[in-house]
Coordinates of C-alpha atoms in Angstrom, one line a residue:
M280 CA -2.9 -78.5 -8.1
K281 CA 0.6 -78.0 -6.3
G282 CA 3.5 -76.8 -8.0
F283 CA 1.3 -74.3 -10.5
V284 CA 0.5 -70.4 -10.4
T285 CA -3.5 -70.1 -11.0
I286 CA -4.8 -67.4 -12.8
F287 CA -6.0 -65.1 -9.8
E288 CA -2.7 -65.2 -8.2
L289 CA -1.0 -64.2 -11.5
V290 CA -3.5 -61.5 -11.9
L291 CA -2.5 -60.4 -8.5
V292 CA 0.6 -60.2 -9.2
I293 CA 0.5 -58.2 -12.2
L294 CA -1.5 -55.8 -10.6
I295 CA 0.9 -55.8 -7.3
L296 CA 4.1 -54.4 -10.1
I297 CA 1.5 -52.2 -11.9
G298 CA 0.9 -50.5 -8.8
T299 CA 4.5 -50.4 -7.4
F300 CA 5.4 -49.4 -11.0
A301 CA 3.3 -45.9 -10.5
I302 CA 4.7 -45.5 -7.2
F303 CA 8.6 -45.7 -8.1
F304 CA 8.2 -44.4 -11.5
P305 CA 5.2 -42.0 -11.5
R306 CA 3.7 -39.7 -14.8
V307 CA 5.6 -36.7 -14.8
A308 CA 3.8 -34.1 -17.1
Y309 CA 5.4 -30.8 -18.1
E310 CA 3.9 -27.7 -18.9
T311 CA 5.3 -24.6 -20.5
R312 CA 3.4 -21.8 -18.8
W313 CA 4.0 -20.1 -21.9
E314 CA 1.1 -17.5 -21.9
E315 CA 2.2 -16.0 -18.3
A316 CA 5.9 -15.9 -19.8
L317 CA 4.4 -14.0 -23.1
L318 CA 2.7 -11.0 -20.8
L319 CA 6.0 -10.7 -19.1
L320 CA 8.1 -10.4 -22.9
K321 CA 4.6 -8.1 -24.0
G322 CA 5.4 -5.6 -21.0
R323 CA 9.3 -5.7 -21.5
D324 CA 9.4 -4.8 -24.9
A325 CA 6.7 -2.5 -24.2
I326 CA 8.8 -0.4 -22.0
L327 CA 11.9 -0.6 -24.2
T328 CA 10.0 0.1 -26.8
A329 CA 8.6 3.2 -25.4
D330 CA 12.0 4.4 -23.9
R331 CA 13.7 3.9 -27.7
I332 CA 11.3 6.1 -29.3
G333 CA 12.2 8.9 -26.4
K334 CA 8.3 8.8 -25.1
L335 CA 8.5 6.3 -21.6
Y336 CA 8.8 9.5 -19.7
E337 CA 5.7 10.8 -20.7
Y338 CA 3.6 7.8 -20.9
S339 CA 5.2 7.4 -17.4
F340 CA 2.7 10.1 -16.1
N341 CA 0.0 10.1 -18.4
F342 CA -2.5 6.9 -18.7
S343 CA -4.5 8.0 -21.9
A344 CA -1.1 8.7 -23.3
L345 CA 0.2 5.7 -22.5
S346 CA -3.1 2.9 -23.1
N347 CA -3.0 5.0 -26.5
F348 CA 0.2 3.4 -27.7
L349 CA -0.6 0.4 -25.6
N350 CA -3.5 -0.4 -28.1
E351 CA -2.5 1.0 -31.1
K352 CA 1.3 0.7 -31.7
A353 CA 2.5 -2.1 -28.8
F354 CA -0.4 -4.6 -28.9
P355 CA -3.4 -3.8 -31.4
G356 CA -6.0 -5.8 -32.2
E357 CA -5.1 -7.4 -28.4
V358 CA -7.7 -7.4 -25.7
L359 CA -5.0 -6.9 -22.5
I360 CA -5.2 -5.1 -19.3
Y361 CA -2.6 -2.4 -18.3
L362 CA -1.8 -1.7 -14.8
P363 CA 1.5 0.8 -14.5
A364 CA 2.8 2.7 -11.3
I365 CA 5.0 4.5 -10.6
E366 CA 7.4 4.6 -7.9
G367 CA 10.3 6.6 -5.7
T368 CA 9.8 10.1 -7.0
I369 CA 6.8 13.3 -6.6
K370 CA 3.5 12.1 -7.1
S371 CA 1.7 13.8 -9.6
T372 CA -1.2 14.7 -6.9
I373 CA 0.0 15.1 -3.9
H374 CA -2.8 14.9 -1.0
A375 CA -2.1 16.8 1.5
A376 CA -3.9 17.0 5.0
C377 CA -3.9 19.9 7.3
N378 CA -4.5 20.2 10.8
C379 CA -5.6 24.2 10.8
T380 CA -8.3 26.4 10.8
D381 CA -10.5 27.0 7.6
E382 CA -8.7 30.6 7.0
E383 CA -5.2 28.9 7.1
K384 CA -6.4 25.7 4.9
K385 CA -7.5 28.7 2.3
I386 CA -3.7 30.5 2.8
I387 CA -2.4 26.9 2.0
T388 CA -4.3 26.2 -0.9
D389 CA -3.7 29.9 -2.3
W390 CA 0.0 29.3 -2.0
L391 CA -0.3 26.0 -3.8
K392 CA -2.6 26.3 -6.7
G393 CA -3.4 29.7 -8.5
P394 CA -6.6 31.3 -9.2
R395 CA -7.5 30.0 -12.7
G396 CA -6.4 26.3 -11.0
L397 CA -3.3 26.1 -12.4
A398 CA -0.8 23.7 -10.6
L399 CA 1.9 25.2 -8.9
L400 CA 4.4 23.6 -9.8
R401 CA 5.9 22.0 -13.8
V402 CA 8.9 19.6 -12.2
N403 CA 10.8 18.5 -15.5
G404 CA 7.7 19.5 -18.0
R405 CA 5.1 17.7 -15.8
D406 CA 2.8 19.2 -13.3
V407 CA 2.4 18.8 -10.0
D408 CA -0.8 19.0 -7.8
F409 CA -1.9 19.5 -4.6
D410 CA -5.2 18.4 -2.7
V411 CA -5.7 19.6 0.2
C412 CA -7.9 19.0 3.4
T413 CA -8.7 20.0 6.8
T414 CA -8.1 17.4 9.5
H415 CA -8.0 16.8 13.3
L416 CA -5.1 14.7 15.2
E417 CA -7.6 12.9 17.4
A418 CA -8.6 9.9 15.4
L419 CA -8.9 9.2 11.2
N420 CA -11.3 11.4 10.4
P421 CA -12.5 11.5 6.3
C422 CA -9.5 13.4 5.5
L423 CA -6.5 11.4 6.7
S424 CA -8.7 8.4 6.0
K425 CA -7.3 9.2 2.3
D426 CA -3.7 8.5 4.3
A427 CA -2.8 11.7 3.4
D428 CA 0.8 11.7 1.6
V429 CA 1.8 14.6 3.7
L430 CA 0.1 16.2 7.2
I431 CA 0.6 19.8 8.1
I432 CA 0.6 21.0 11.2
W433 CA 0.4 24.5 11.8
G434 CA 0.0 27.1 15.3
R435 CA 0.5 26.1 18.6
K436 CA -1.0 23.0 19.5
N437 CA -0.8 20.4 22.4
L438 CA 0.9 17.3 21.1
G439 CA 0.8 15.0 23.8
S440 CA 1.1 11.1 23.8
N441 CA -2.0 10.6 23.0
H442 CA -1.2 12.2 19.5
L443 CA 2.3 10.0 19.4
N444 CA 0.7 6.8 18.4
L445 CA -1.3 8.3 15.3
L446 CA 1.5 10.3 14.3
K447 CA 3.6 7.7 14.3
G448 CA 0.7 4.9 12.5
H449 CA 0.7 8.3 9.7
L450 CA 4.6 8.0 9.1
E451 CA 4.8 3.9 9.5
R452 CA 2.7 4.1 6.0
G453 CA 5.6 6.1 4.8
N454 CA 3.8 9.4 5.1
G455 CA 5.2 12.8 6.2
I456 CA 5.1 15.4 8.8
V457 CA 5.7 19.3 8.5
E458 CA 5.2 21.1 11.2
I459 CA 4.7 25.0 11.1
R460 CA 5.4 26.5 14.4
D461 CA 6.7 29.3 16.7
F462 CA 8.0 27.5 20.0
Y463 CA 7.1 30.1 23.5
G464 CA 8.5 28.6 25.8
L465 CA 9.8 24.6 27.5
E466 CA 6.0 23.8 28.1
D467 CA 5.8 23.6 24.2
M468 CA 8.6 21.1 24.2
D469 CA 5.9 18.0 24.2
I470 CA 6.9 14.0 24.1
V471 CA 6.1 14.5 19.5
Q472 CA 8.3 17.6 19.2
Q473 CA 10.6 15.4 21.1
E474 CA 10.5 11.8 19.2
I475 CA 9.1 12.8 16.2
F476 CA 10.5 15.9 15.2
G477 CA 13.5 15.2 17.2
L478 CA 14.0 18.9 18.7
S479 CA 15.2 20.5 22.3
W480 CA 14.2 23.8 23.7
T481 CA 17.0 26.6 24.8
P482 CA 16.5 29.8 25.4
L483 CA 18.7 32.5 23.4
T484 CA 18.4 36.5 23.2
G485 CA 19.4 38.5 20.1
T486 CA 18.0 39.4 17.0
P487 CA 18.2 37.2 14.0
N488 CA 19.7 39.5 11.0
F489 CA 18.8 36.8 7.8
D490 CA 18.3 32.9 7.2
K491 CA 20.2 31.0 4.8
F492 CA 21.4 27.1 3.8
P493 CA 24.4 27.2 6.3
R494 CA 25.7 24.3 4.1
K495 CA 25.3 22.7 1.1
P496 CA 24.3 18.8 0.9
T497 CA 27.6 16.2 0.7
S498 CA 25.6 13.6 -1.3
V499 CA 22.7 12.4 -2.0
T500 CA 22.2 10.4 0.8
D501 CA 22.7 13.6 3.1
I502 CA 19.3 14.9 4.8
I503 CA 19.7 18.2 3.3
Y504 CA 19.7 17.0 -0.2
G505 CA 16.4 16.5 -1.3
P506 CA 14.5 20.1 -0.2
W507 CA 17.9 21.9 -1.0
K508 CA 17.4 20.6 -4.6
Y509 CA 14.6 21.2 -4.8
F510 CA 14.6 24.7 -4.0
Y511 CA 17.1 25.3 -6.1
H512 CA 16.0 23.5 -9.4
I513 CA 11.9 23.5 -9.2
P514 CA 10.7 26.5 -10.8
I515 CA 7.2 28.2 -9.1
N516 CA 4.9 28.7 -11.2
L517 CA 3.9 32.7 -11.3
E518 CA 0.3 33.4 -13.1
N519 CA -0.5 37.0 -14.3
T520 CA -3.1 39.5 -12.6
T521 CA -3.9 41.2 -15.0
F522 CA -3.3 42.4 -19.0
E523 CA -1.4 45.4 -20.6
S524 CA -0.7 45.9 -24.0
I525 CA 3.3 46.2 -24.9
A526 CA 4.7 47.5 -27.8
G527 CA 6.6 44.7 -29.7
C528 CA 5.2 42.2 -27.7
T529 CA 3.6 39.2 -29.9
F530 CA 0.9 39.1 -27.0
Q531 CA -1.3 41.8 -27.2
P532 CA -1.8 42.8 -24.8
S533 CA 0.6 41.1 -22.2
A534 CA 0.0 39.1 -19.8
K535 CA 0.9 41.0 -16.3
G536 CA 2.3 39.7 -13.0
N537 CA 4.4 40.0 -9.5
F538 CA 7.4 38.1 -9.1
T539 CA 8.1 38.9 -4.9
F540 CA 10.8 38.1 -2.7
K541 CA 12.3 39.4 0.4
Q542 CA 9.1 41.5 0.3
V543 CA 10.0 43.1 -2.8
P544 CA 7.7 42.9 -5.6
Y545 CA 9.2 42.6 -9.0
T546 CA 6.9 43.4 -12.0
F547 CA 6.5 41.3 -15.5
W548 CA 4.9 41.0 -18.2
I549 CA 5.2 37.9 -20.9
C550 CA 5.9 39.4 -24.5
D551 CA 5.7 36.1 -26.4
S552 CA 5.7 32.6 -26.2
T553 CA 9.6 32.7 -25.3
S554 CA 10.5 36.2 -23.2
I555 CA 9.2 38.2 -20.7
W556 CA 10.2 41.8 -19.9
L557 CA 11.4 42.3 -16.0
D558 CA 10.9 45.3 -14.5
E559 CA 14.1 45.3 -12.6
N560 CA 14.4 49.0 -11.4
R561 CA 10.6 48.5 -10.4
N562 CA 9.1 51.8 -11.7
G563 CA 5.8 50.4 -12.6
V564 CA 6.8 50.9 -16.4
R565 CA 8.1 48.5 -19.2
E566 CA 10.5 51.2 -20.5
V567 CA 14.6 50.0 -20.7
D568 CA 14.1 47.0 -18.6
E569 CA 15.6 43.7 -19.2
R570 CA 14.1 41.3 -22.1
I571 CA 14.5 37.7 -20.6
Y572 CA 14.5 34.4 -22.7
V573 CA 12.8 31.1 -21.3
G574 CA 16.3 29.2 -20.7
N575 CA 18.5 32.1 -20.0
N576 CA 19.8 33.0 -16.3
F577 CA 19.4 36.9 -14.7
R578 CA 19.8 39.0 -11.7
I579 CA 17.8 41.0 -9.8
A580 CA 19.1 42.6 -6.4
G581 CA 22.2 40.4 -6.6
Y582 CA 20.5 37.0 -6.7
N583 CA 20.5 34.4 -9.6
F584 CA 17.3 33.0 -11.2
Y585 CA 16.0 31.1 -14.1
L586 CA 13.5 31.6 -16.0
S587 CA 12.0 27.7 -17.1
Y588 CA 9.0 28.5 -19.1
I589 CA 6.1 30.2 -20.4
R590 CA 2.8 28.7 -19.7
N591 CA 0.5 30.6 -22.9
N592 CA -0.3 34.0 -22.3
V593 CA -1.0 33.1 -18.6
A594 CA 2.2 31.9 -16.2
I595 CA 6.2 31.8 -16.1
G596 CA 8.2 29.3 -14.0
I597 CA 11.6 31.2 -12.4
S598 CA 13.8 28.9 -10.2
F599 CA 16.2 29.9 -7.9
K600 CA 19.7 29.2 -8.5
P601 CA 22.6 29.7 -5.4
E602 CA 23.3 31.2 -3.2
Y603 CA 19.7 32.6 -2.1
N604 CA 19.2 34.3 1.7
F605 CA 16.0 35.0 3.2
T606 CA 14.6 38.1 4.6
D607 CA 14.4 37.1 9.0
S608 CA 11.8 39.3 9.6
D609 CA 9.2 36.6 8.2
F610 CA 11.2 33.9 10.4
L611 CA 10.1 35.3 14.5
R612 CA 10.8 33.8 17.1
V613 CA 10.6 36.2 19.9
G614 CA 8.7 35.3 22.3
V615 CA 7.5 36.5 25.6
G616 CA 9.9 39.3 27.0
G617 CA 11.9 39.3 24.0
I618 CA 13.7 36.0 24.8
A619 CA 13.3 33.9 21.4
Y620 CA 12.9 30.3 23.1
N621 CA 15.3 29.0 20.1
V622 CA 14.6 25.2 19.1
Q623 CA 17.4 22.9 18.3
P624 CA 18.3 19.4 17.1
G625 CA 18.0 16.9 20.3
D626 CA 20.2 14.5 19.3
G627 CA 23.0 17.9 18.8
N628 CA 23.2 16.8 14.9
K629 CA 23.4 20.5 13.3
N630 CA 23.7 18.4 9.8
R631 CA 20.1 18.3 10.5
I632 CA 19.3 22.1 10.1
L633 CA 18.1 23.2 6.2
L634 CA 17.7 27.0 7.6
N635 CA 20.0 28.6 10.0
A636 CA 19.3 32.5 10.9
T637 CA 22.8 34.9 11.2
P638 CA 24.3 36.0 12.9
E639 CA 23.2 34.2 15.8
G640 CA 22.6 30.7 14.5
F641 CA 18.4 30.1 15.2
P642 CA 17.3 27.5 12.9
A643 CA 14.3 28.2 10.9
V644 CA 14.2 24.7 9.5
I645 CA 14.9 21.4 11.4
L646 CA 14.8 17.8 9.5
N647 CA 14.1 14.5 10.9
I648 CA 14.4 11.1 9.0
T649 CA 13.8 7.9 9.8
P650 CA 13.7 4.4 8.1
I651 CA 10.3 4.8 6.3
S652 CA 9.4 8.7 7.1
R653 CA 10.3 12.3 6.9
V654 CA 9.8 15.1 8.8
A655 CA 10.3 18.9 8.8
W656 CA 9.8 21.6 11.4
V657 CA 9.9 25.0 10.2
A658 CA 9.1 28.7 12.1
N659 CA 6.1 30.2 11.6
F660 CA 7.2 32.1 8.2
T661 CA 3.9 33.7 7.6
E662 CA 4.1 36.5 9.9
G663 CA 3.7 39.7 7.9
G664 CA 2.7 38.1 4.5
T665 CA 4.1 35.2 2.8
D666 CA 6.4 35.9 -0.5
D667 CA 7.3 33.7 -3.5
D668 CA 10.3 32.6 -2.2
E669 CA 9.0 31.6 1.2
R670 CA 6.1 29.6 -0.5
L671 CA 8.7 27.8 -2.5
L672 CA 11.0 27.0 0.6
F673 CA 7.6 25.1 2.6
V674 CA 6.6 23.6 -0.7
S675 CA 10.3 22.0 -1.4
L676 CA 9.6 20.7 2.0
L677 CA 6.3 19.2 1.4
L678 CA 7.5 17.6 -1.8
W679 CA 10.7 16.3 0.5
V680 CA 8.3 14.7 3.3
S681 CA 5.4 13.4 1.0
N682 CA 5.2 9.6 0.3
Q683 CA 6.8 8.8 -2.3
G684 CA 6.0 5.2 -2.5
T685 CA 3.9 2.9 -5.5
F686 CA 1.3 5.5 -7.0
W687 CA -0.6 3.5 -9.5
L688 CA -2.2 5.5 -12.1
R689 CA -5.3 3.6 -13.7
D690 CA -8.4 4.1 -11.3
G691 CA -6.5 4.5 -7.9
G692 CA -5.2 1.4 -7.9
T693 CA -7.8 -0.4 -8.1
I694 CA -7.7 -3.9 -9.6
P695 CA -10.4 -5.0 -12.4
E696 CA -12.6 -8.0 -11.0
Y697 CA -12.8 -9.6 -14.5
L698 CA -8.3 -9.7 -14.4
K699 CA -7.7 -13.5 -14.2
V700 CA -3.3 -13.3 -14.4
A701 CA -1.5 -10.6 -15.1
Y702 CA 2.7 -10.3 -14.9
S703 CA 4.6 -7.1 -13.7
T704 CA 8.0 -5.1 -15.7
S705 CA 10.0 -2.7 -13.6
Y706 CA 11.8 -0.4 -15.3
V707 CA 14.5 2.2 -13.8
N708 CA 14.2 5.6 -15.8
T709 CA 15.9 9.3 -15.6
V710 CA 15.1 12.3 -16.4
N711 CA 16.6 15.6 -16.3
I712 CA 14.7 19.0 -17.0
D713 CA 14.7 21.5 -14.1
M714 CA 16.5 18.2 -11.7
F715 CA 18.3 14.9 -12.4
E716 CA 15.1 12.6 -11.0
V717 CA 15.5 9.4 -10.7
Y718 CA 12.0 6.8 -10.6
K719 CA 10.9 3.3 -11.4
F720 CA 8.4 2.4 -13.8
K721 CA 5.9 -0.4 -13.3
L722 CA 4.4 -2.4 -15.8
G723 CA 1.7 -5.1 -15.3
V724 CA -0.1 -6.3 -18.2
G725 CA -2.9 -9.1 -18.1
Y726 CA -5.7 -11.5 -19.2
P727 CA -9.0 -11.0 -18.5
Y728 CA -11.2 -13.4 -18.0
R729 CA -8.8 -16.8 -18.6

């Protein structure tokens, strides 16, 4: 009937109104995501607790100790997955790929690991180990496919343009290079030496006397700060070679070894857990020699040293203290006809020289740095044997150039397939035992099967 609304039309109007309200006033649903927020809080609380009880540094580099703390103290009875990582400092294991002969690789391995397999270095109370393998420079062979933290190139190699991209790719991943090499002519100064190591060539006659650090770093951003700090603060591990009975010592027999620098060996005996005897007069017997205690400075031949630690009746750690000069006879750079083909920083920036010979000014170590990587050239210091001071200098270069990006403490960084959700918390920590060290600790906490 005209003028009246039918039931059908009324229902249609109601449906239209309902649809209109649904469009203009949609239903809002809120989710708290409490579980994800709780994960973040758990990780933050665990880190702060470890820091307050003075254990964060220990847990940062020891996954077993960290897991025990989290499972037994922080989150007992909970089923959680932990993904800890370190960033911005020296790794506990440094993977080094060496482009060298089998004999040279053995020499480097002996430098970096003692006869009983002890780590060469203890940095702020933790061991730093090296894993060395050989590699060629034509392609990424199985050794370099591990993405070695540092590449060592030893000897006179023809590094032309065909190697440039390979080496740049290695550096772009945050890894470093140390080159041990003498130069004998202009033909040695190839594109790799110029572009990557930043070197130039010039002939220079004369005989270097000794090598020394030409200056102290001016700040933490100074290019020489890292290797200079490592050399003067990180103790080198010296293992014993035999045993000998020493009257009045707790250890019977006492471990006996040599500390060699400037081509002169000095015998030491480990007397007990806190002291050693050092044969300063080099007569081969323990008579009126000085007894040195852990934590004390001592002098030999006019140079300053520090006894950092004693590892049972097996090894000791000795640190060099400023100022120290190297004997130049092991940094030979003399080429054909008595002419030393001397290298200099290609950009003329002499601040890049870490070690310099006097009085003629022959650089023995030149550094180069980019926003993502570091490289170092060092003259061949292995002529006539290698002493402990030269070993420590070489290791300081390896530590400085090595990749200090994020490394995982758990299973090489693999993420379990059963991990469904996780959140990470970062914390900047410091330690100062042998040297001041700043690093970032990251703790990921996750739920499985969710």
